[in-house]
Coordinates of C-alpha atoms in Angstrom, one line a residue:
X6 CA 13.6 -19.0 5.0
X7 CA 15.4 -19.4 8.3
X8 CA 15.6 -16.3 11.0
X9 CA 18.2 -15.4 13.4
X10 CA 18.3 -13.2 16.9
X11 CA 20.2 -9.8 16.6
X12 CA 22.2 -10.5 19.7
X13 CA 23.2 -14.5 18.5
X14 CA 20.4 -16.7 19.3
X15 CA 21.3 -20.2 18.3
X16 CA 18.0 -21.4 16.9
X17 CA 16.9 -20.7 13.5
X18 CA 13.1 -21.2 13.5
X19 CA 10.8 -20.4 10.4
X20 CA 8.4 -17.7 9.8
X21 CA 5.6 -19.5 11.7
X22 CA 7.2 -20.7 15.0
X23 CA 8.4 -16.7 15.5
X24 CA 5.1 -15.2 14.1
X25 CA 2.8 -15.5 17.2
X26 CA 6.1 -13.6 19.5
X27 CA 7.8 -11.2 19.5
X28 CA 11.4 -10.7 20.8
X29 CA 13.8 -13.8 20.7
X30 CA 14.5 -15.8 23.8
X31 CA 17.8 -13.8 24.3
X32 CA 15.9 -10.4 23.9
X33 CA 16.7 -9.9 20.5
X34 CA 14.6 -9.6 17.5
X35 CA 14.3 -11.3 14.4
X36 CA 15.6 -10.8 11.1
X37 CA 15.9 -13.0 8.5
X38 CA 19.1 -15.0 7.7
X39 CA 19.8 -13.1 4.4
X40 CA 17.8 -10.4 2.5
X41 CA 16.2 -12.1 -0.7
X42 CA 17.5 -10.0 -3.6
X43 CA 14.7 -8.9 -6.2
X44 CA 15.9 -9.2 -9.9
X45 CA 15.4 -6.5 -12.2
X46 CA 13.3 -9.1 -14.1
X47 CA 10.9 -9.6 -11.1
X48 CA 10.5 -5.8 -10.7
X49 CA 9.0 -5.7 -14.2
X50 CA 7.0 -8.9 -13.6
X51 CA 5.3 -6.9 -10.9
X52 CA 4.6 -3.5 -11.9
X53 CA 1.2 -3.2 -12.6
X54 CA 0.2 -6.0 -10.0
X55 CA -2.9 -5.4 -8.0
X56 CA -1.5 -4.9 -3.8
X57 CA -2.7 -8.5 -3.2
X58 CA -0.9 -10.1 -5.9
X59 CA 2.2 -8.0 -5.1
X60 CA 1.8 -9.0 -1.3
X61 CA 1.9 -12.5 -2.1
X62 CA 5.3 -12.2 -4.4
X63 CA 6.8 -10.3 -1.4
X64 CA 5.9 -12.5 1.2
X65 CA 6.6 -15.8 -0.2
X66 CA 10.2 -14.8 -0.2
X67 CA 9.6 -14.5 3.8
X68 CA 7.4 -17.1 4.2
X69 CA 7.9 -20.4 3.2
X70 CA 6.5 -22.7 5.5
X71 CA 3.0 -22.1 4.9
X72 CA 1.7 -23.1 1.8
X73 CA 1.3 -20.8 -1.6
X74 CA -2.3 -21.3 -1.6
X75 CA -2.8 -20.7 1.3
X76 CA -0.8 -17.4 1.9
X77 CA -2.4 -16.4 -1.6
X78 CA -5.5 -16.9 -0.4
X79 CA -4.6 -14.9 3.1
X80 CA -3.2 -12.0 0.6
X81 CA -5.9 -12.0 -1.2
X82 CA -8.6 -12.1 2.1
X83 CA -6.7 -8.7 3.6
X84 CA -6.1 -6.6 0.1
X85 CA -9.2 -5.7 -0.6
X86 CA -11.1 -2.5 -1.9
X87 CA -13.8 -3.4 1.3
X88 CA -11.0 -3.5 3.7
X89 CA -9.1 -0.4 2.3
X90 CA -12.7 1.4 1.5
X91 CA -11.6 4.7 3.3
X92 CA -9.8 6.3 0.0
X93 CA -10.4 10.3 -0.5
X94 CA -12.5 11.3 -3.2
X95 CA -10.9 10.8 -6.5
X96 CA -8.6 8.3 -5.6
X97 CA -9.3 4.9 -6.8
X98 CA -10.1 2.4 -3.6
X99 CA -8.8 -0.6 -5.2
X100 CA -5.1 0.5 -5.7
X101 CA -5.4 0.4 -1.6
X102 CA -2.2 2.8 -1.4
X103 CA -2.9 5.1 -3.9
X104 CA -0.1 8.1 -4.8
X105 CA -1.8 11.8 -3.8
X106 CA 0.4 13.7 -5.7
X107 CA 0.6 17.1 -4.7
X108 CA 3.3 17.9 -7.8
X109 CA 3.0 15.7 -10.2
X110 CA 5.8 13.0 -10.9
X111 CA 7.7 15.1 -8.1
X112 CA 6.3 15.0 -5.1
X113 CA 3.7 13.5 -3.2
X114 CA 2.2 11.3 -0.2
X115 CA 1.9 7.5 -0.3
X116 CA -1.8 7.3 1.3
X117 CA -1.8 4.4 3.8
X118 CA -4.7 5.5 5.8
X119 CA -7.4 4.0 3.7
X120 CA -7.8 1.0 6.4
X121 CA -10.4 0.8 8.8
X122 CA -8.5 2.5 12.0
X123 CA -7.2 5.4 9.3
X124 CA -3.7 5.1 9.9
X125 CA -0.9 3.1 8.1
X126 CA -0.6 0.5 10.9
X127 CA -3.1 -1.0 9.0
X128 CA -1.5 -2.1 6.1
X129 CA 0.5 -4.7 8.1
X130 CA -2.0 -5.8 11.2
X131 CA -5.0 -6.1 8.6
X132 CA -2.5 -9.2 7.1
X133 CA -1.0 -10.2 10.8
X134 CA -5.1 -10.7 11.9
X135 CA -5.7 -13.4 9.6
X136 CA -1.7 -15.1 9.7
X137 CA -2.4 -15.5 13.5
X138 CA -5.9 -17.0 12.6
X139 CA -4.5 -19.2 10.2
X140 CA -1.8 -20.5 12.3
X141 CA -3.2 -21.2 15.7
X142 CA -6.4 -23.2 13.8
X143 CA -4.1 -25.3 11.6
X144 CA -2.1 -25.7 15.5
X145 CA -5.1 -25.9 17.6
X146 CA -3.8 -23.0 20.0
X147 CA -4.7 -20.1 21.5
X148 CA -2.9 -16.7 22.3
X149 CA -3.0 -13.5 24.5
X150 CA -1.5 -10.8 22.4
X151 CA 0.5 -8.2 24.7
X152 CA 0.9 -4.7 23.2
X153 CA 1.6 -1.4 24.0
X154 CA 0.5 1.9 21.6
X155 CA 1.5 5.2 21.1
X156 CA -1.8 5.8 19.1
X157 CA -2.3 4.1 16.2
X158 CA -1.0 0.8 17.1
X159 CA -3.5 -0.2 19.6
X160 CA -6.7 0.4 17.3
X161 CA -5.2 -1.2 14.8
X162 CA -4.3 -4.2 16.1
X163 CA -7.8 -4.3 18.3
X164 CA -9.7 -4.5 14.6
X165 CA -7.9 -6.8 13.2
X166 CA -8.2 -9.1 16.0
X167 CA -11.6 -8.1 17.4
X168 CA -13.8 -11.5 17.1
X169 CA -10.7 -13.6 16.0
X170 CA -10.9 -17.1 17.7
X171 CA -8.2 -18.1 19.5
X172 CA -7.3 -14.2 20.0
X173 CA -7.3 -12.2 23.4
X174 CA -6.0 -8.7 22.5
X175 CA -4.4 -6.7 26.1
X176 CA -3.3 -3.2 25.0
X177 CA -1.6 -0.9 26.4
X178 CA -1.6 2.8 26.2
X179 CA -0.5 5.8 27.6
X180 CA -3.3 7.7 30.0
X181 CA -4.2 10.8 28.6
X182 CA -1.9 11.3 26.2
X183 CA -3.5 10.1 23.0
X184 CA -5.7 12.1 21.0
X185 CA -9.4 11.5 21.4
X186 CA -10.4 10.1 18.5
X187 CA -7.6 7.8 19.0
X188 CA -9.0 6.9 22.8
X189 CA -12.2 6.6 21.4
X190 CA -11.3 4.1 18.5
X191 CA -9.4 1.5 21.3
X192 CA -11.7 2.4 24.1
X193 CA -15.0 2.1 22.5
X194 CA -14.9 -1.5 21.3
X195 CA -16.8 -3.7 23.7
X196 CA -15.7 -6.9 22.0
X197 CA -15.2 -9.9 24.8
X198 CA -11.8 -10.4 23.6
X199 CA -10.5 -7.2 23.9
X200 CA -9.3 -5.2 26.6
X201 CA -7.7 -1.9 27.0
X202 CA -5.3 -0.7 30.0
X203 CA -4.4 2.9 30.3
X204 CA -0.9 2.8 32.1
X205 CA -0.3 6.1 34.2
X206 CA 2.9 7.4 32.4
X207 CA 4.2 7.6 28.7
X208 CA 4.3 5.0 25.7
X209 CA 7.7 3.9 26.8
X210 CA 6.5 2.9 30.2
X211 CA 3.9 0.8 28.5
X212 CA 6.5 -0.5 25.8
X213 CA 9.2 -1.7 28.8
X214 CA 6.3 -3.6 30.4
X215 CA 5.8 -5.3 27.1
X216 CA 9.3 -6.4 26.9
X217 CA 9.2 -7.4 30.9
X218 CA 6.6 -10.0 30.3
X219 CA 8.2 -10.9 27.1
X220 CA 11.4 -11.9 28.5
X221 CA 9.9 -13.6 31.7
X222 CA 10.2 -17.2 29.9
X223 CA 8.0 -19.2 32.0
X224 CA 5.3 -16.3 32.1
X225 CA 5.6 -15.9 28.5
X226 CA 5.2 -19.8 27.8
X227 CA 2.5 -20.4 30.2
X228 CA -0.2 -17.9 29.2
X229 CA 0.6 -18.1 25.5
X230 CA 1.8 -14.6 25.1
X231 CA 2.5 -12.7 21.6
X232 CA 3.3 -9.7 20.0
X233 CA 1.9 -6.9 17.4
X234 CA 4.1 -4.4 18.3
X235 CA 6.3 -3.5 15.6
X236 CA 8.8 -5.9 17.1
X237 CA 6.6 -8.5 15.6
X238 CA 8.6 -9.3 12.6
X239 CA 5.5 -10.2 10.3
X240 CA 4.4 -6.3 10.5
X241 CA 8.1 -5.7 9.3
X242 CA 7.1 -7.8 6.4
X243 CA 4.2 -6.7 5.4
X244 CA 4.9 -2.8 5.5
X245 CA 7.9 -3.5 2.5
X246 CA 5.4 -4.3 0.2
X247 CA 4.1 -1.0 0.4
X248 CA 7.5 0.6 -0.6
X249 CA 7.1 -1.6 -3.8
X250 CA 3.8 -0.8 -4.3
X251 CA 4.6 3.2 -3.6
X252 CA 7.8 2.4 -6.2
X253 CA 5.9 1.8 -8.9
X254 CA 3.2 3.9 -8.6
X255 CA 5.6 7.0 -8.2
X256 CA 7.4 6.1 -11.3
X257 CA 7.1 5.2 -14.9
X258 CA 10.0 3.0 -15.5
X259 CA 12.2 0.2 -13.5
X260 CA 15.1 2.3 -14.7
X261 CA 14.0 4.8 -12.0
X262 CA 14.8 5.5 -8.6
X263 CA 12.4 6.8 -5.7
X264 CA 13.3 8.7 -2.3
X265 CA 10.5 8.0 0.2
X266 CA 10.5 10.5 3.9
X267 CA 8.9 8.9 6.6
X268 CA 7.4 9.6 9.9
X269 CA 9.1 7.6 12.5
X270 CA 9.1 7.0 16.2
X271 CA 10.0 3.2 16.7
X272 CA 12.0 2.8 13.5
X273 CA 9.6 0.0 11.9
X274 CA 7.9 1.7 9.5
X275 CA 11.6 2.9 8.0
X276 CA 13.2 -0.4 8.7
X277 CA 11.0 -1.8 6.3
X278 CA 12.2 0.5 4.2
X279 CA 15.4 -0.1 4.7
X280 CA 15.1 -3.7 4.0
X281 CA 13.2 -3.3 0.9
X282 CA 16.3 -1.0 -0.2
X283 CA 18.9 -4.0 0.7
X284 CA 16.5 -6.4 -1.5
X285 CA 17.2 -4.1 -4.6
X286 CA 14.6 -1.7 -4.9
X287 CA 15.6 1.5 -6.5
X288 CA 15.1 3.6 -3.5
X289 CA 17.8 6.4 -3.5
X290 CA 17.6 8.1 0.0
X291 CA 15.4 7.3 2.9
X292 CA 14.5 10.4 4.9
X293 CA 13.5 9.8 8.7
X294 CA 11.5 12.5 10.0
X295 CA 11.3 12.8 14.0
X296 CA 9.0 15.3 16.0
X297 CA 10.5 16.8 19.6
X298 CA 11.7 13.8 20.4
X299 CA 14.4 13.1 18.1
X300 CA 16.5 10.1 19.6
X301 CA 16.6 9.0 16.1
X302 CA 17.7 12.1 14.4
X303 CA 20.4 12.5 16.9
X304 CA 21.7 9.5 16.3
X305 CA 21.8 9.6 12.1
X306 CA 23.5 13.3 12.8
X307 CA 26.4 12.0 15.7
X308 CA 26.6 8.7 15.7
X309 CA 25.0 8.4 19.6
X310 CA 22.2 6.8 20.5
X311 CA 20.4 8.4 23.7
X312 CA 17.3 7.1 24.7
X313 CA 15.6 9.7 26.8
X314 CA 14.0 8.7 30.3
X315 CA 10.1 9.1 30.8
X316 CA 10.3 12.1 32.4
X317 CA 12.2 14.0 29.6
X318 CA 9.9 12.8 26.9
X319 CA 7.7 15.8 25.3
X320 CA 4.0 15.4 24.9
X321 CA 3.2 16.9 21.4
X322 CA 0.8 17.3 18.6
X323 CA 2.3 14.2 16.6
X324 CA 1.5 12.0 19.9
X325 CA 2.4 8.4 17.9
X326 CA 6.0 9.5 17.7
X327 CA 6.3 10.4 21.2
X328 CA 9.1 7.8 21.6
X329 CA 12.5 7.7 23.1
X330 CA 13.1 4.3 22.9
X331 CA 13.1 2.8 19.6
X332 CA 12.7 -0.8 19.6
X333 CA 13.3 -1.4 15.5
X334 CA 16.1 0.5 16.2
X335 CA 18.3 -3.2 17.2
X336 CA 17.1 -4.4 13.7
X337 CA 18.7 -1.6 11.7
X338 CA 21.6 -1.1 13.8
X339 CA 22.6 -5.4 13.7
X340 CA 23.1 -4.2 9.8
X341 CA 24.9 -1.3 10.5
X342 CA 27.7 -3.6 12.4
X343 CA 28.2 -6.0 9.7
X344 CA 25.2 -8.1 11.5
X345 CA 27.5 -9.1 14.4
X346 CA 25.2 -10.2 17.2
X347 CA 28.0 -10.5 19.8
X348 CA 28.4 -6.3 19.3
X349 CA 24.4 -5.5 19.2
X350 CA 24.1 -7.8 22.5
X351 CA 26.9 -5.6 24.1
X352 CA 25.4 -2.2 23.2
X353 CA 22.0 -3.4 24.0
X354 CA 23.3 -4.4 27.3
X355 CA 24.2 -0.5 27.8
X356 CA 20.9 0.6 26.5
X357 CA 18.2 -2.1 28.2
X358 CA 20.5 -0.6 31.3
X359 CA 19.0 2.7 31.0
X360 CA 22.3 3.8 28.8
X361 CA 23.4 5.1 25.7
X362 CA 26.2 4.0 23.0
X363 CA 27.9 6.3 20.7
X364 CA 29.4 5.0 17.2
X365 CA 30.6 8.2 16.2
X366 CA 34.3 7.5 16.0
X367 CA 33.4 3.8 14.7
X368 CA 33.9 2.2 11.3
X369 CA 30.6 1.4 11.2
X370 CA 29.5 4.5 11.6
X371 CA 31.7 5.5 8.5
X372 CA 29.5 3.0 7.0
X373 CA 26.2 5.0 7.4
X374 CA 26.0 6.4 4.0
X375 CA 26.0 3.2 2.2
X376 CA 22.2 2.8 3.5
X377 CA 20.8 6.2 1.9
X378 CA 19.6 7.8 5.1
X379 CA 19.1 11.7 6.0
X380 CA 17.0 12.7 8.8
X381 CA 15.5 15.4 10.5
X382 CA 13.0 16.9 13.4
X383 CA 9.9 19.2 13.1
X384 CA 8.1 21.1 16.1
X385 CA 4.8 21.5 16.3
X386 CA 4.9 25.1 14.9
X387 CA 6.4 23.5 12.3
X388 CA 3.4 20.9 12.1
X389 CA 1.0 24.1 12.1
X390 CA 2.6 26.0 9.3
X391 CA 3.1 22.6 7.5
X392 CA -0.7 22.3 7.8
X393 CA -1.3 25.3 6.7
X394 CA 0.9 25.6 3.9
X395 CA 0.0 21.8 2.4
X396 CA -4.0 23.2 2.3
X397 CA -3.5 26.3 0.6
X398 CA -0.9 25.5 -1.4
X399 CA -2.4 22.0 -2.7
X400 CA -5.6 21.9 -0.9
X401 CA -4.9 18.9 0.8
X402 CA -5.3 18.4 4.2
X403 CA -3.0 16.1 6.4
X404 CA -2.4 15.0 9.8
X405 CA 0.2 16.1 12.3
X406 CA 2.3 13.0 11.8
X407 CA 2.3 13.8 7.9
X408 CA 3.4 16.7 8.6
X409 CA 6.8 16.3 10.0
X410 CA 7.1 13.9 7.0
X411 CA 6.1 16.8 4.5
X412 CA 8.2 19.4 6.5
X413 CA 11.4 17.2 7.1
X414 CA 11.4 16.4 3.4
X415 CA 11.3 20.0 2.1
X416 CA 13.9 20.4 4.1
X417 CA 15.9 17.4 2.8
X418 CA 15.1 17.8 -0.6
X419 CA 18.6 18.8 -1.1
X420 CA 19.6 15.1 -0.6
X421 CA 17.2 13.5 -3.2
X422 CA 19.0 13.4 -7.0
X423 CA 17.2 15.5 -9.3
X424 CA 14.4 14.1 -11.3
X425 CA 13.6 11.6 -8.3
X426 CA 10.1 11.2 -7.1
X427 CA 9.9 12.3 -3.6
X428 CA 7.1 10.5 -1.4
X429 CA 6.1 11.0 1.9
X430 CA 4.7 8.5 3.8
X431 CA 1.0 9.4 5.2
X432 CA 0.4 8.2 8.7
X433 CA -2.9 8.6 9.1
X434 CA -6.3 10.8 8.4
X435 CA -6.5 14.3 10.2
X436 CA -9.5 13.5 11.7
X437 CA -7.3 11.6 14.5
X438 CA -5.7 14.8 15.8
X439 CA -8.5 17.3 15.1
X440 CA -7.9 20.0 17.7
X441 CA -4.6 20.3 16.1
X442 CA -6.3 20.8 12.8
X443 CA -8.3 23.1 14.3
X444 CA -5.5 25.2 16.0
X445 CA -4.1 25.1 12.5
X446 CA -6.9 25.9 10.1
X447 CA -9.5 27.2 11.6
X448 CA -12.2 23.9 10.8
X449 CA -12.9 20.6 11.9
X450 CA -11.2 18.0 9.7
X451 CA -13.4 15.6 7.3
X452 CA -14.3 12.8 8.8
X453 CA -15.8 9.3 7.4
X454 CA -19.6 8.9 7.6
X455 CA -19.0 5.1 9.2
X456 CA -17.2 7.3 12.1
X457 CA -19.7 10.1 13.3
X458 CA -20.4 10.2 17.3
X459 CA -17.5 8.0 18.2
X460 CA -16.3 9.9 20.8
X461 CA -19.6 9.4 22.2
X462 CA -20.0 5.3 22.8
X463 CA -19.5 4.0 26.0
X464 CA -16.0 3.1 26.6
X465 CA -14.1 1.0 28.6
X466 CA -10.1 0.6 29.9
X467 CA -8.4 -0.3 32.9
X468 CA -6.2 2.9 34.3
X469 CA -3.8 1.5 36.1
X470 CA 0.0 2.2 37.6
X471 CA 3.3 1.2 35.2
X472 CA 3.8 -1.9 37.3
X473 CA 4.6 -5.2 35.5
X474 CA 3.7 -7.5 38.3
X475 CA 0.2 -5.7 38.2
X476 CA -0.4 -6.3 34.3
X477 CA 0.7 -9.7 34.5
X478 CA -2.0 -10.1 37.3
X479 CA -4.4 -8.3 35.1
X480 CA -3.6 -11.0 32.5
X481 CA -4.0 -14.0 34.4
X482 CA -6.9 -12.7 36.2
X483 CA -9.0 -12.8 32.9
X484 CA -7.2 -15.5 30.9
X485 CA -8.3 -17.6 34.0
X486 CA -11.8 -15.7 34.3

């Protein structure tokens, strides 16, 4: 499997020589050269496949320069009930991403936060831990992962990489605007390889400093820096197997079809979706749910794409969508325009520019409905009542995130055939936003024995100004240290 650049690249590297990067040398980011098609025949070979063994089908079709055995045995090394050991009473551990169905066969949430951070980012940066492991010991090399997190990113890349060798992990994060459980989770960890800085402004300040450093070539080459941000096209990867894995478990039959709704800030979680779709899974709509800061609902409604500046991005309850950039975004949109890099370079240009681009009036926007997306926003009086509603009703209790999910789905259920499954896509436990839960229902949130006092340890992060020139000195400082 060759990939290719969204905006025209003219190398076509493997899965391995992009895996440790992130964007493509000309900004871009990777996709592969064609979507590998499932065959109805394959879908029934897999259903009923522990997550492991229906990891490894999924991957190999991405990744074929390492070894079978040795990617099964990297499947098998991440999907495991100790891993994934966080799963709610009743639910069985080892199905990893069990169905909570709240009515039965109709609708219900695809639990992803069984990992050790408690969020869904897991799923993939559990796997993209022990690739990078594999691959810089079979190459003798080392790498500085640069990242930036909303929330749930950062912790989740920090344990999978905490005590790797060959692995330093800089993150960073938005001061002050994370929850804090979620500061406690990055900021705690006192591992040598690890090191947290808290940039003075919002997740897209942190995210353009990201791409900054990724572009600047000679920096980039020098210190050996990668990627876990979504951008990263193995966390792509790895979150489609999950739509498989939800598939199955929310139906009884191959001859069915699925609608999954999905919490999204960054369009990567959804893009895997939508790539899962275009290999031939049965999925009949994809719903993307937005908070305040709907950039991506505006576009699926008008055609324009608007990324908001800094300053007129809201600070809400559902802080890991508090995004007005979305870098997946490019991915999706290279599709959209009949994957003609030469047209995604010239509307990037607008947006890297601080711009916009409308496709309203476009044939390609025409085209929209061919990829089986609805979307919609929630606020966070909609998250309360969504709260609310979800414990009395089912007696479940969910996070903030899952609750723009929950609410943008009843409100799209209009677009999902009848008789189709309806999943949401849980984001993570509610014990990450629990003065939210609080606000909503009047308790503290459950929390995992393994995760008492952790607001208390010691922490430590670097606060420091959005400047790139400052975390590039930051990175040399202790690369060279």
């Amino acid at each position: 499997m060759k990939y290719l650049s969204t905006r025209g690249h003219a190398a076509r590297p493997e899965f391995c020589d992009i895996l440790l990067g992130g964007l493509a040398p000309d900004g871009g980011l990777y996709l592969p050269e064609s979507y590998p098609q499932v065959s109805r025949a394959e879908l029934d070979a897999w259903r009923g496949l522990s997550y492991a063994e229906l990891a490894f089908e999924i991957l190999s079709k991405f990744i074929t320069d390492i070894p079978a055995a040795d990617l099964k045995a990297i499947c098998d090394k991440t999907y495991t009930a100790d891993v994934y050991c966080f799963a709610r009473p009743g639910d069985n551990a080892a199905d990893i991403t069990p169905v909570h169905w709240l009515e039965k066969g109709r609708f219900g949430l695809l639990e992803l936060s069984n990992g050790p951070t408690l969020a869904f980012k897991d799923m993939a940066m559990q796997l993209l831990g022990n690739l990078f492991e594999y691959v810089l010991d079979k190459r003798s090399e080392q790498i500085n992962i640069l990242g930036a997190t909303s929330g749930d990113t950062g912790s989740a890349a920090e344990y999978a990489m905490r005590g790797k060798h060959g692995v330093r992990v800089f993150m960073l994060s938005p001061h002050g605007k994370m929850s804090a459980f979620q500061r406690a989770q990055m900021y705690s960890l006192q591992d040598e390889n690890i090191y947290n800085i808290a940039v003075t402004g919002m997740f897209d300040d942190a995210q353009d400093i990201v791409k900054a450093v990724s572009n600047d070539a000679e920096f980039k080459a020098k210190y050996k820096i990668g990627a876990v941000n979504s951008i990263n096209w193995a966390r792509v990867a790895a979150q489609i197997v999950y739509y498989f894995k939800g598939y199955f478990a929310g139906t009884t039959s191959n001859d069915q079809q699925v609608a999954f709704c999905v919490p999204s800030g960054n369009f990567g979680n959804i893009c895997a979706g939508h790539i899962a779709r275009q290999m031939g899974l049965p999925i009949s709509r994809l719903i993307l749910a937005t908070n305040e800061n709907d950039v991506l609902d505006e576009f699926f409604r008008t055609g324009v794409y608007r990324p908001r500046r800094a300053a007129e991005t809201h600070v809400t309850s559902s802080p890991s969508m508090d995004i007005s950039k979305a870098s997946n975004f490019e991915r999706f949109i290279f599709d959209l325009v009949g994957r003609d890099p030469a047209k995604v370079a010239e509307l990037w240009k607008s947006v890297d520019a601080g711009g916009s681009f409308d496709l309203s009036q476009s044939a390609e926007f025409s085209r929209l409905g061919n990829f089986g997306f609805t979307s919609g926003r929630s606020s966070h009086a909609d998250r309360l009542a969504t709260i609310r509603q979800v414990f009395e009703q089912y007696g479940a209790m969910i996070d903030t995130h899952t609750a723009d999910g929950v609410k943008v789905a009843w409100d799209c259920a209009g677009s999902v055939p009848a008789g189709v499954p309806l999943l949401v896509l849980e984001t993570a436990l509610p014990v990450k936003f629990a003065e939210t839960i609080r606000e909503a229902l009047g308790r503290e949130p459950e929390r995992p024995a393994q995760l008492e006092g952790i607001e208390a340890l010691p922490q430590r992060v670097e606060v420091m100004a959005p400047d790139v020139a400052a975390v590039k000195q930051f990175v040399v400082r202790h690369v060279a240290g």
